[in-house]
Coordinates of C-alpha atoms and ligand atoms in Angstrom, one line a residue:
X29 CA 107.5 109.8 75.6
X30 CA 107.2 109.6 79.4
X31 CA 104.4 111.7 80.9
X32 CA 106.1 114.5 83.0
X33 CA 104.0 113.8 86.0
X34 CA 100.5 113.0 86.9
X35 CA 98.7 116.8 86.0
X36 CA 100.4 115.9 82.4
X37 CA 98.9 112.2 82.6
X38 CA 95.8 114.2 83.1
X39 CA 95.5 116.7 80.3
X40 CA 96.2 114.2 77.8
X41 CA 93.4 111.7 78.8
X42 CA 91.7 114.9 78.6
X43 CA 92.9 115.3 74.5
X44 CA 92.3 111.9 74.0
X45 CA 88.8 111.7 74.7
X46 CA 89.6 109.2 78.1
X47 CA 88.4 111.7 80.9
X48 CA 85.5 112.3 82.7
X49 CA 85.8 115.5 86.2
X50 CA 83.3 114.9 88.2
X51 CA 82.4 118.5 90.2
X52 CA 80.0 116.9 92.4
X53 CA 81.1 115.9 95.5
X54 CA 81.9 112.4 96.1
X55 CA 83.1 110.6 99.4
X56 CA 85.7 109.0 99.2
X57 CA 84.3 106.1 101.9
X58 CA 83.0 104.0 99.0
X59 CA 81.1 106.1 97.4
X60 CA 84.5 107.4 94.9
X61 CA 85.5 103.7 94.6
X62 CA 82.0 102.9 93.7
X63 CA 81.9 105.3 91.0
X64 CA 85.4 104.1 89.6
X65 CA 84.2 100.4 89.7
X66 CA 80.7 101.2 87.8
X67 CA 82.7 102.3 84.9
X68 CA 85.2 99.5 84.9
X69 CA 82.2 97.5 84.9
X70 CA 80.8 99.6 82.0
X71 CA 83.7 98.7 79.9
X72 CA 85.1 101.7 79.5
X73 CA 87.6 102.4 81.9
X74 CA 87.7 106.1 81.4
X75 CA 90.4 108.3 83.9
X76 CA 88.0 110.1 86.3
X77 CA 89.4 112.9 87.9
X78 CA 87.1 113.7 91.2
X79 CA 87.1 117.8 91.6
X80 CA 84.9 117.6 95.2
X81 CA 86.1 114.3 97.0
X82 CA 84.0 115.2 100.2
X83 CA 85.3 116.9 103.0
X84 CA 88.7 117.1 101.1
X85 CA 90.6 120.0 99.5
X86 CA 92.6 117.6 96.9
X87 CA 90.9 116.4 94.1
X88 CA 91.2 111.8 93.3
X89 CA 92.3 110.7 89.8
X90 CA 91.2 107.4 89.4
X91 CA 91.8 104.6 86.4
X92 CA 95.1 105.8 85.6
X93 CA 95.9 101.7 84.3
X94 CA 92.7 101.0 83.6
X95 CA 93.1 100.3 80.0
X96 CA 95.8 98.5 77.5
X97 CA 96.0 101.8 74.9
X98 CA 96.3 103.9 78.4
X99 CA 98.9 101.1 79.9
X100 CA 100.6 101.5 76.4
X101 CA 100.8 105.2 76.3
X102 CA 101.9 105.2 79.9
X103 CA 105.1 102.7 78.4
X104 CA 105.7 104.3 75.3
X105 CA 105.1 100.9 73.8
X106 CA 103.5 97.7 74.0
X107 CA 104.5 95.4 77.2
X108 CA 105.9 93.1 74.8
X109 CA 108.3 95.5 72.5
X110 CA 109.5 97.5 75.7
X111 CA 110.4 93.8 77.0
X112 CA 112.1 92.7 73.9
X113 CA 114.7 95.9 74.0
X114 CA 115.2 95.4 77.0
X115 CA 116.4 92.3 76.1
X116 CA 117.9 93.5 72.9
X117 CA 120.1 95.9 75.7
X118 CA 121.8 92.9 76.4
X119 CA 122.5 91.8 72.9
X120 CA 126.5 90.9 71.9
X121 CA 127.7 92.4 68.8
X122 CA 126.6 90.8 65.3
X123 CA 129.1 89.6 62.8
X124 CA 129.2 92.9 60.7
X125 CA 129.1 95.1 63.7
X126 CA 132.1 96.4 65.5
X127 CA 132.6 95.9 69.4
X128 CA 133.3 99.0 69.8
X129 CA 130.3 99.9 67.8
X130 CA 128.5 97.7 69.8
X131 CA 129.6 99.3 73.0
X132 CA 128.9 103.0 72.7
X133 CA 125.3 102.1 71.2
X134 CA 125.0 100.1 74.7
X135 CA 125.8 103.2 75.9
X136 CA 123.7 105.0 74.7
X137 CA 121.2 102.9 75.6
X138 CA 122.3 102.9 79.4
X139 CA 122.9 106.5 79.5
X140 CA 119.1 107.0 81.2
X141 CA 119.8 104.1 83.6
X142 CA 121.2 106.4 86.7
X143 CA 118.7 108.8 88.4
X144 CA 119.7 112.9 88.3
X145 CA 119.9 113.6 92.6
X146 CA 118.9 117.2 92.8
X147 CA 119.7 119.2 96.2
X148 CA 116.4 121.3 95.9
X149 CA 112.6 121.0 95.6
X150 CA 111.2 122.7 92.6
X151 CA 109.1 125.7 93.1
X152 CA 105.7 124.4 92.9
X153 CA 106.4 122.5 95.9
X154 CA 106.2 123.6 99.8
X155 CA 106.6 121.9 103.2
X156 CA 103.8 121.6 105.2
X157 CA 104.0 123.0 108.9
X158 CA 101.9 120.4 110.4
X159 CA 101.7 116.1 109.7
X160 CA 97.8 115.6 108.9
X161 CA 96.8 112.7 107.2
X162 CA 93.7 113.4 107.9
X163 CA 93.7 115.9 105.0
X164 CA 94.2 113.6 101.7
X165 CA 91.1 111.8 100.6
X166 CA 92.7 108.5 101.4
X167 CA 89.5 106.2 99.7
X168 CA 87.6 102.9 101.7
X169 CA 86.4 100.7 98.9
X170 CA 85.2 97.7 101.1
X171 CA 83.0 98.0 103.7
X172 CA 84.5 95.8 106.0
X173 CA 87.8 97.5 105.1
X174 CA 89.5 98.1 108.8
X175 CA 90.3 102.0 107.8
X176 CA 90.8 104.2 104.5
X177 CA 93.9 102.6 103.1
X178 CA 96.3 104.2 100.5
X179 CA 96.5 101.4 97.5
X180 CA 99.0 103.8 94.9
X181 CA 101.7 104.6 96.9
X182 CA 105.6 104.1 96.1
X183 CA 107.5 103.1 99.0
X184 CA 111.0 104.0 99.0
X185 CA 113.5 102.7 101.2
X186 CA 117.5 101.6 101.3
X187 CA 119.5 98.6 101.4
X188 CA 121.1 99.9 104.8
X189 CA 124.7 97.6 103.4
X190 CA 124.4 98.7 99.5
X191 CA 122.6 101.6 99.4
X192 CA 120.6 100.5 96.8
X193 CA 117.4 102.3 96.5
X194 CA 114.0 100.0 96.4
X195 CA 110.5 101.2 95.2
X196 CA 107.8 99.5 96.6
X197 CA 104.0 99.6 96.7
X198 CA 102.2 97.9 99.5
X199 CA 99.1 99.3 100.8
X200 CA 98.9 101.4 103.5
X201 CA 96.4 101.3 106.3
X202 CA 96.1 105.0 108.4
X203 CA 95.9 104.4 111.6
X204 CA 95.8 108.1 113.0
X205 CA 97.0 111.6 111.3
X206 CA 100.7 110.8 111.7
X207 CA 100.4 106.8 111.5
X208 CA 100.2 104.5 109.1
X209 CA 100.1 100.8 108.6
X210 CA 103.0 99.5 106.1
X211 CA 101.9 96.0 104.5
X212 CA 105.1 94.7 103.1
X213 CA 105.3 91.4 102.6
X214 CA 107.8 89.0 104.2
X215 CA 109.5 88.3 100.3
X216 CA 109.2 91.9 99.2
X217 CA 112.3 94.0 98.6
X218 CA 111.3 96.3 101.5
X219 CA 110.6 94.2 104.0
X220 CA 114.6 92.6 103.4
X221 CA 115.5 96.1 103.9
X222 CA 113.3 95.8 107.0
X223 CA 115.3 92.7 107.9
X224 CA 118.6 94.2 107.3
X225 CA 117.4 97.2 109.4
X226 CA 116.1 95.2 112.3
X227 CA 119.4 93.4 112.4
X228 CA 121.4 96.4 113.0
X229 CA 119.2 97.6 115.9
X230 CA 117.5 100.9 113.9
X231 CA 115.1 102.8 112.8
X232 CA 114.8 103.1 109.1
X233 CA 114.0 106.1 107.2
X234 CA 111.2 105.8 104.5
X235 CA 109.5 108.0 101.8
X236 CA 106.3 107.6 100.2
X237 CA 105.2 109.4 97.3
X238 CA 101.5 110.0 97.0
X239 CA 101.0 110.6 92.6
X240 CA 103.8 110.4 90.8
X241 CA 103.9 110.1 86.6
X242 CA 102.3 106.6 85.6
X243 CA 105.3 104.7 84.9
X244 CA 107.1 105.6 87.9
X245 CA 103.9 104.3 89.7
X246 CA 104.5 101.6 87.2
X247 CA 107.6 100.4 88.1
X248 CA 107.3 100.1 91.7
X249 CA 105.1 97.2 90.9
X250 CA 107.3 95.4 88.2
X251 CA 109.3 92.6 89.9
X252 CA 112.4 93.7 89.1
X253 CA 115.4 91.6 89.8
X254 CA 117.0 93.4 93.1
X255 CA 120.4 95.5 92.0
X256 CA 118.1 96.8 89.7
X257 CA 116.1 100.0 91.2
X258 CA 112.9 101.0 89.7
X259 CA 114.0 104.3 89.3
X260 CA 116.6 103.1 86.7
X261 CA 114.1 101.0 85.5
X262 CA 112.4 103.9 84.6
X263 CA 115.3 105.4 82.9
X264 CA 115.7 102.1 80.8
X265 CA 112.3 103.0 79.6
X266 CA 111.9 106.2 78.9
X267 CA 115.6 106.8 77.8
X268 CA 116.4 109.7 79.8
X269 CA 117.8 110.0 83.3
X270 CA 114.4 110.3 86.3
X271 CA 114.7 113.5 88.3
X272 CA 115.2 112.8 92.2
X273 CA 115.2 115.1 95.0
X274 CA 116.8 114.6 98.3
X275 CA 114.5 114.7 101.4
X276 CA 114.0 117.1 104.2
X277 CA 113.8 115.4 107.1
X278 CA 114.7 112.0 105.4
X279 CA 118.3 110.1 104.0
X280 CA 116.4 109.2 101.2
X281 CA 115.3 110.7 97.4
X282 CA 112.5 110.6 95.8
X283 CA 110.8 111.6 92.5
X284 CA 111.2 115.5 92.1
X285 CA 107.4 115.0 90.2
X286 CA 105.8 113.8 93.2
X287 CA 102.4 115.3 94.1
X288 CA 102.4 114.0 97.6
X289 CA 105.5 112.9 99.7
X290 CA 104.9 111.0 103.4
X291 CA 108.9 111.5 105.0
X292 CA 108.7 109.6 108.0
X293 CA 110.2 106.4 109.9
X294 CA 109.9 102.7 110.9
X295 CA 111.4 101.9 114.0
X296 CA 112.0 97.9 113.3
X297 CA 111.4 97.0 116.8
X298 CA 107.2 97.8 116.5
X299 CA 104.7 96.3 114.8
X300 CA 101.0 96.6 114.7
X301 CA 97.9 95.0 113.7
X302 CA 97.2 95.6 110.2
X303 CA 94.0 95.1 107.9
X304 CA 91.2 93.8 107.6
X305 CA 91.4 94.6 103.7
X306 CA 89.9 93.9 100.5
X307 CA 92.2 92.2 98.5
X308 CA 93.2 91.1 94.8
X309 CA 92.0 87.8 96.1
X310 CA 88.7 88.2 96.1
X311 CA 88.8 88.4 99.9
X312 CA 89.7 90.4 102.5
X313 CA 92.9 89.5 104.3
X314 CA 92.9 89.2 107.6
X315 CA 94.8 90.8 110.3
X316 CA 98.4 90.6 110.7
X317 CA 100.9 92.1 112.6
X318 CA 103.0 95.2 110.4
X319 CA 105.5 97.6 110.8
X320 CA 104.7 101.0 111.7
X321 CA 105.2 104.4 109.9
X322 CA 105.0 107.4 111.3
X323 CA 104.7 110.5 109.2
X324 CA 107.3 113.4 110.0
X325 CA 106.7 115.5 107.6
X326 CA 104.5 116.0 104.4
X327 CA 106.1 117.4 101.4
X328 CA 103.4 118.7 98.4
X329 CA 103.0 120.7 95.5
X330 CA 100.9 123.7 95.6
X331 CA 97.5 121.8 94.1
X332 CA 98.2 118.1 94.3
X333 CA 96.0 115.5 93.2
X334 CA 95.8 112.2 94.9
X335 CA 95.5 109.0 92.8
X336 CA 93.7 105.8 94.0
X337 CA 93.0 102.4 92.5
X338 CA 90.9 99.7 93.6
X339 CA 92.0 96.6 94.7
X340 CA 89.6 93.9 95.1
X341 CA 87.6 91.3 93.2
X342 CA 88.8 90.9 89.8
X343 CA 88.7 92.5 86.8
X344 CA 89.9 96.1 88.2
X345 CA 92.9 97.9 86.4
X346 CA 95.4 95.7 88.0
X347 CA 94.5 93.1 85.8
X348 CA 95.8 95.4 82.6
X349 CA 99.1 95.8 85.0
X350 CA 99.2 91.7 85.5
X351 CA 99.1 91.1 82.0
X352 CA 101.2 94.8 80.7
X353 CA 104.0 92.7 83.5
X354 CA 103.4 89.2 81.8
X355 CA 103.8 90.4 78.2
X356 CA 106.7 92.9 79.3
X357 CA 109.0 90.4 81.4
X358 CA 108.2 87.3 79.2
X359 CA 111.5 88.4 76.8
X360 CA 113.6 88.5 80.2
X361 CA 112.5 85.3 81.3
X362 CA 113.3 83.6 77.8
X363 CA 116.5 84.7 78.7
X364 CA 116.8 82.3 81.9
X365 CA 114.7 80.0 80.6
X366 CA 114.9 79.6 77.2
X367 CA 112.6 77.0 76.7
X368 CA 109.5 78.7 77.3
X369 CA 107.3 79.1 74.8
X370 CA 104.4 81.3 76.1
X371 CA 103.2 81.9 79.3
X372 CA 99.6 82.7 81.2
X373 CA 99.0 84.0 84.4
X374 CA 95.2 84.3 84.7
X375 CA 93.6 87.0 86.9
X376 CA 91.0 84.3 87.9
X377 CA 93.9 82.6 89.1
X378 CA 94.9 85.6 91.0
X379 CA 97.9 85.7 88.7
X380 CA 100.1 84.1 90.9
X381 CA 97.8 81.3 91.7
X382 CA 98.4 79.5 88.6
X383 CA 100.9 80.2 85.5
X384 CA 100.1 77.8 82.0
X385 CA 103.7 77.4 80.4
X386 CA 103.8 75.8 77.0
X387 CA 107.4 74.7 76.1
X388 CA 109.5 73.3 73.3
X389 CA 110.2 69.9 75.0
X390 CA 113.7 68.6 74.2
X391 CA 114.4 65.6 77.0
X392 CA 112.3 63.4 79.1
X393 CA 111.7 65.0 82.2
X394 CA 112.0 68.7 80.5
X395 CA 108.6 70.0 81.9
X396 CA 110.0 69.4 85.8
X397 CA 112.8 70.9 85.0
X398 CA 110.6 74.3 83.8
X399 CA 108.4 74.1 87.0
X400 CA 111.4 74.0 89.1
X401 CA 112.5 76.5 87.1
X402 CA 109.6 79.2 87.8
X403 CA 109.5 78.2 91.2
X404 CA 113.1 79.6 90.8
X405 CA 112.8 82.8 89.0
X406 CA 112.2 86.1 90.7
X407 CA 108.2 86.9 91.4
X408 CA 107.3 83.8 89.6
X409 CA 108.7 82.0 93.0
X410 CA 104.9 82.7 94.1
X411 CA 103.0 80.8 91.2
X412 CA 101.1 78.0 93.8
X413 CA 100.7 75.7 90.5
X414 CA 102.4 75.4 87.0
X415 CA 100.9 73.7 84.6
X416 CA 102.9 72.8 81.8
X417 CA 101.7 72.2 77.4
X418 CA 103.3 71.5 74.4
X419 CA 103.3 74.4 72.4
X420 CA 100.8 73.3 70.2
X421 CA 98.8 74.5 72.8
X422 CA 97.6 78.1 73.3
X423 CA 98.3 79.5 77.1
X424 CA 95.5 82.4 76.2
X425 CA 92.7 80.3 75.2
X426 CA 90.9 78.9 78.2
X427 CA 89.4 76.0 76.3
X428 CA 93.0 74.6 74.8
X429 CA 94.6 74.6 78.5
X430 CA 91.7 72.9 80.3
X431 CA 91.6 70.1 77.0
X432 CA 95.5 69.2 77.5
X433 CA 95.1 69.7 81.5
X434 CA 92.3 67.3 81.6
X435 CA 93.5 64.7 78.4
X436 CA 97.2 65.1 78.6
X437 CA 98.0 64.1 82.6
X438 CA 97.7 60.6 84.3
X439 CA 97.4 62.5 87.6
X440 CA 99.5 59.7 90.2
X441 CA 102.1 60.4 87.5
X442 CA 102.3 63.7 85.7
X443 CA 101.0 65.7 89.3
X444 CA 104.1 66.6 91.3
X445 CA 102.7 68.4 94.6
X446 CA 106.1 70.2 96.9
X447 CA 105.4 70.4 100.5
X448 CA 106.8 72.2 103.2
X449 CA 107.5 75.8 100.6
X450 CA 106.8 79.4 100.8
X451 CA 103.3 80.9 99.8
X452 CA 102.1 84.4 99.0
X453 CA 101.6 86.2 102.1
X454 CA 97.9 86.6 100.4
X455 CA 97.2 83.0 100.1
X456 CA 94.0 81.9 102.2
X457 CA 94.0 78.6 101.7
X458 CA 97.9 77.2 103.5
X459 CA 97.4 76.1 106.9
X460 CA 99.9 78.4 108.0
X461 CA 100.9 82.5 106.9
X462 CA 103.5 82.4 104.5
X463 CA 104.4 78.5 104.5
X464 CA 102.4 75.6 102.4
X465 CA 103.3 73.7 98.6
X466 CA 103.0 74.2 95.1
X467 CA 101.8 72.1 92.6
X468 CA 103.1 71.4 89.2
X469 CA 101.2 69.8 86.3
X470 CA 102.9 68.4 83.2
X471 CA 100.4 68.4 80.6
X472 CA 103.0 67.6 77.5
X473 CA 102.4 64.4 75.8
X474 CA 104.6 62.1 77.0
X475 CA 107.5 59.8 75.3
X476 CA 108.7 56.3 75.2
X477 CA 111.3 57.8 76.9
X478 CA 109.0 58.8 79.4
X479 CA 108.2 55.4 80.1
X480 CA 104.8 55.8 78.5
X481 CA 104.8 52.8 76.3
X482 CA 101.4 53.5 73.8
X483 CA 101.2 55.4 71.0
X484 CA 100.0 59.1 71.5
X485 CA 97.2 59.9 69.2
X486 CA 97.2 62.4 66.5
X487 CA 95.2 65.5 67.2
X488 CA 92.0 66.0 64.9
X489 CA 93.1 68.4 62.1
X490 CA 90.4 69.1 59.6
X491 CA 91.5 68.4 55.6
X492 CA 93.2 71.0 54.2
X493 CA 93.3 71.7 50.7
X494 CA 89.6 71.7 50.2
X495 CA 88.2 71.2 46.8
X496 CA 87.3 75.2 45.0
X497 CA 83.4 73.2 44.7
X498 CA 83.2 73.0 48.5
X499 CA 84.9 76.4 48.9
X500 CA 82.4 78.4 46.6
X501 CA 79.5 76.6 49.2
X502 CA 80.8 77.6 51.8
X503 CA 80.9 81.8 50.2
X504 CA 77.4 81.0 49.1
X505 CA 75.8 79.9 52.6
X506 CA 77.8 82.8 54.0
X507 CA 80.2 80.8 56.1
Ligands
MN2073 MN1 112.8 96.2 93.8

């Protein structure tokens, strides 16, 4: 089942025992983000819904990702089984099944794919007769964090050719009560609609909902391939067609559960320094010139609640949406690349920074072919090295990857370093914003073929079919 919107997100946390309200009032310049952190760092990851944010009539929900059962409930699934019908969606009729069979059940299937447009906003929403940002508890969480920034919110925007819809999320600095900073990276789906805009001479219309149901916030973070919209996304998932309203002062629709909605405009001529800001990385970025949007109007239900999230130094809830991404797209990029095995992407590693493939090797060469591959495939475009295994390797266990890393590679000739390609817009470390190399790592053991002319050892394997003598032992020292 898909949660009907945030308030309902709430009340069952609430039933399940995952919810604390704090009444007290908490500021939401590092002291809410403080709180949220401490109980990440507890191990519990709890939903905290803050009553009293201070100075602030809307109450913060906080950890709404913060763990895999909530990540799970928030899917209807694991990562992996939602993945793996997706996939399945795709699937030709089997022998004994009729095509025709076969085609109504895909369907059926399909049948949530398109978004419902509705003409009017529900009841328990109103307009707001003045723009002031300056009334949602938009959190700081890093003290050298240029301005409160907005770190949940879904970014809507249009293909101005298509019409194709795009859900985004990229942080959002404020700069004033009507201004706000709108951090889309160069590669991202919005900024190409950015592009496209700035092409035709315009200004762009954009909507930003403020709290939405989990798996709509969800999905604007899922790379999804681009004729794809993340609000059919959603329908894929939770089998039934989203609920979209048209705007008021906006061409564009957004989710009819929204709590907050930001209607407003880019004008693709101006930019505007943007950040400092505490980052996934570990660091905070630096500045950088971004587009600007201005707020024209606020749309809101009666009692909204605003959700936030930390971004920063590791180990936040992201990393459960890293990995809920990893586990969920893994059966889609089987599809394209077949030979992939299993796949790592490490939040020490930033995600991005470095994925561990382990592959079923079939030719000489076949590892290259996989890191051009990734370099290739949608999001994974970003990963700064691959490092490839034989499947006899385990991606998820540290020790295995850094064994065949360090005893499977003759570096001058299993080390292939690109130069001259596209980075994250978050990477530090390239000499220049946006452009540096990749690295990839072939860590199979390599064939005659291969031009590697020993023999390759046989990995240790202890005896097998111990002896019952030696088996009772080891029951009676408690082994
Ligand atoms: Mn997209």
């Amino acid at each position: 089942m898909t949660y009907e919107d945030l308030p309902d997100f709430i009340s069952d946390r609430k039933k399940k025992g995952d919810f604390i309200q704090i009444d007290d009032e908490v500021d939401p310049y590092l002291e809410l983000t403080w709180i949220l952190n401490e109980e990440e760092r507890a191990g519990k990851g709890r939903t905290i819904l803050f009553k009293n944010p201070k100075g602030y009539d809307i109450p913060v929900v906080g950890n709404i990702f913060s763990t895999e059962n909530k990540m799970n409930d928030i899917l209807g699934d694991t990562p992996f089984n939602i993945g793996q019908s997706l996939r399945n969606l795709i699937r030709p009729p089997k022998e004994n099944e009729s095509m025709i069979g076969r085609g109504l059940e895909m369907l059926r299937e399909l049948g949530g794919l398109r978004p419902k447009i509705h003409d009017k906003l529900p009841g328990d929403h109103m307009v707001m007769d003045r723009v002031d940002l300056e009334r949602i508890p938009i959190c700081t969480t890093w003290p050298d964090d240029a301005a409160p920034f907005v770190t949940l919110p879904v970014v809507i925007t249009r293909d101005p050719a298509t019409g194709i819809k795009n859900a985004g999320m990229y942080r959002m600095q404020m700069y004033d009560s009507e201004t706000m900073g709108m951090h889309w990276q160069i590669h991202k789906d919005g900024s190409r609609h950015f592009q496209d805009n700035r092409e035709r001479g315009k200004i762009m219309d954009v909507s930003v909902t403020l709290g939405t149901d989990p798996l709509t916030i969800f999905s604007a973070v899922a790379p999804l391939p681009e004729p794809l919209d993340e609000f059919s996304f959603w329908g894929l998932i939770s089998k039934k067609r989203m609920d979209l309203v048209k705007g008021q002062s906006v061409d564009i629709q957004y989710p009819m559960n929204s709590e907050i909605v930001l209607e407003g405009y880019i004008d693709t001529s101006e930019t505007r320094m943007e950040g400092p800001f505490g980052d996934h990385t570990g660091y905070y970025s630096l500045a950088e010139e971004f587009p600007v949007f201005h707020v024209k109007k606020i749309v809101q239900k009666k009692n909204p609640v605003y959700p936030a999230t930390i971004v920063g130094k590791l180990w936040h809830e992201d990393v459960i949406m890293g990995k809920a991404i990893e586990r969920l797209f893994l059966s889609l990029i089987t599809l394209q690349i077949p030979e992939i095995v299993d796949m790592n992407t490490m939040e020490e590693a930033v995600f991005h920074n470095m994925v561990v493939v382990s592959i079923k090797k079939r030719y000489p060469g076949h590892a290259k072919k996989v890191m051009f591959s990734i370099w290739g495939t949608g999001q994974l475009m970003f990963s700064k090295i691959v490092l490839v295994v034989d499947p006899d390797i385990n991606v998820h266990d540290r020790k295995q990857v850094i064994w065949a890393m360090t005893t499977r590679i003759d570096p001058s000739r299993d080390v292939v370093i690109i130069p001259g390609t596209h980075t994250d817009s978050l990477d530090h470390a390239s000499a220049l914003f946006n452009y540096g190399s990749k690295m990839g790592i072939d860590a199979t053991k390599k064939w005659k073929s291969e031009g590697y002319e020993r023999e390759w050892p046989e990995t240790l394997e202890m005896k097998k079919d111990i002896d019952e003598r030696v088996q009772e032992l080891r029951k009676k020292l408690s082994l």
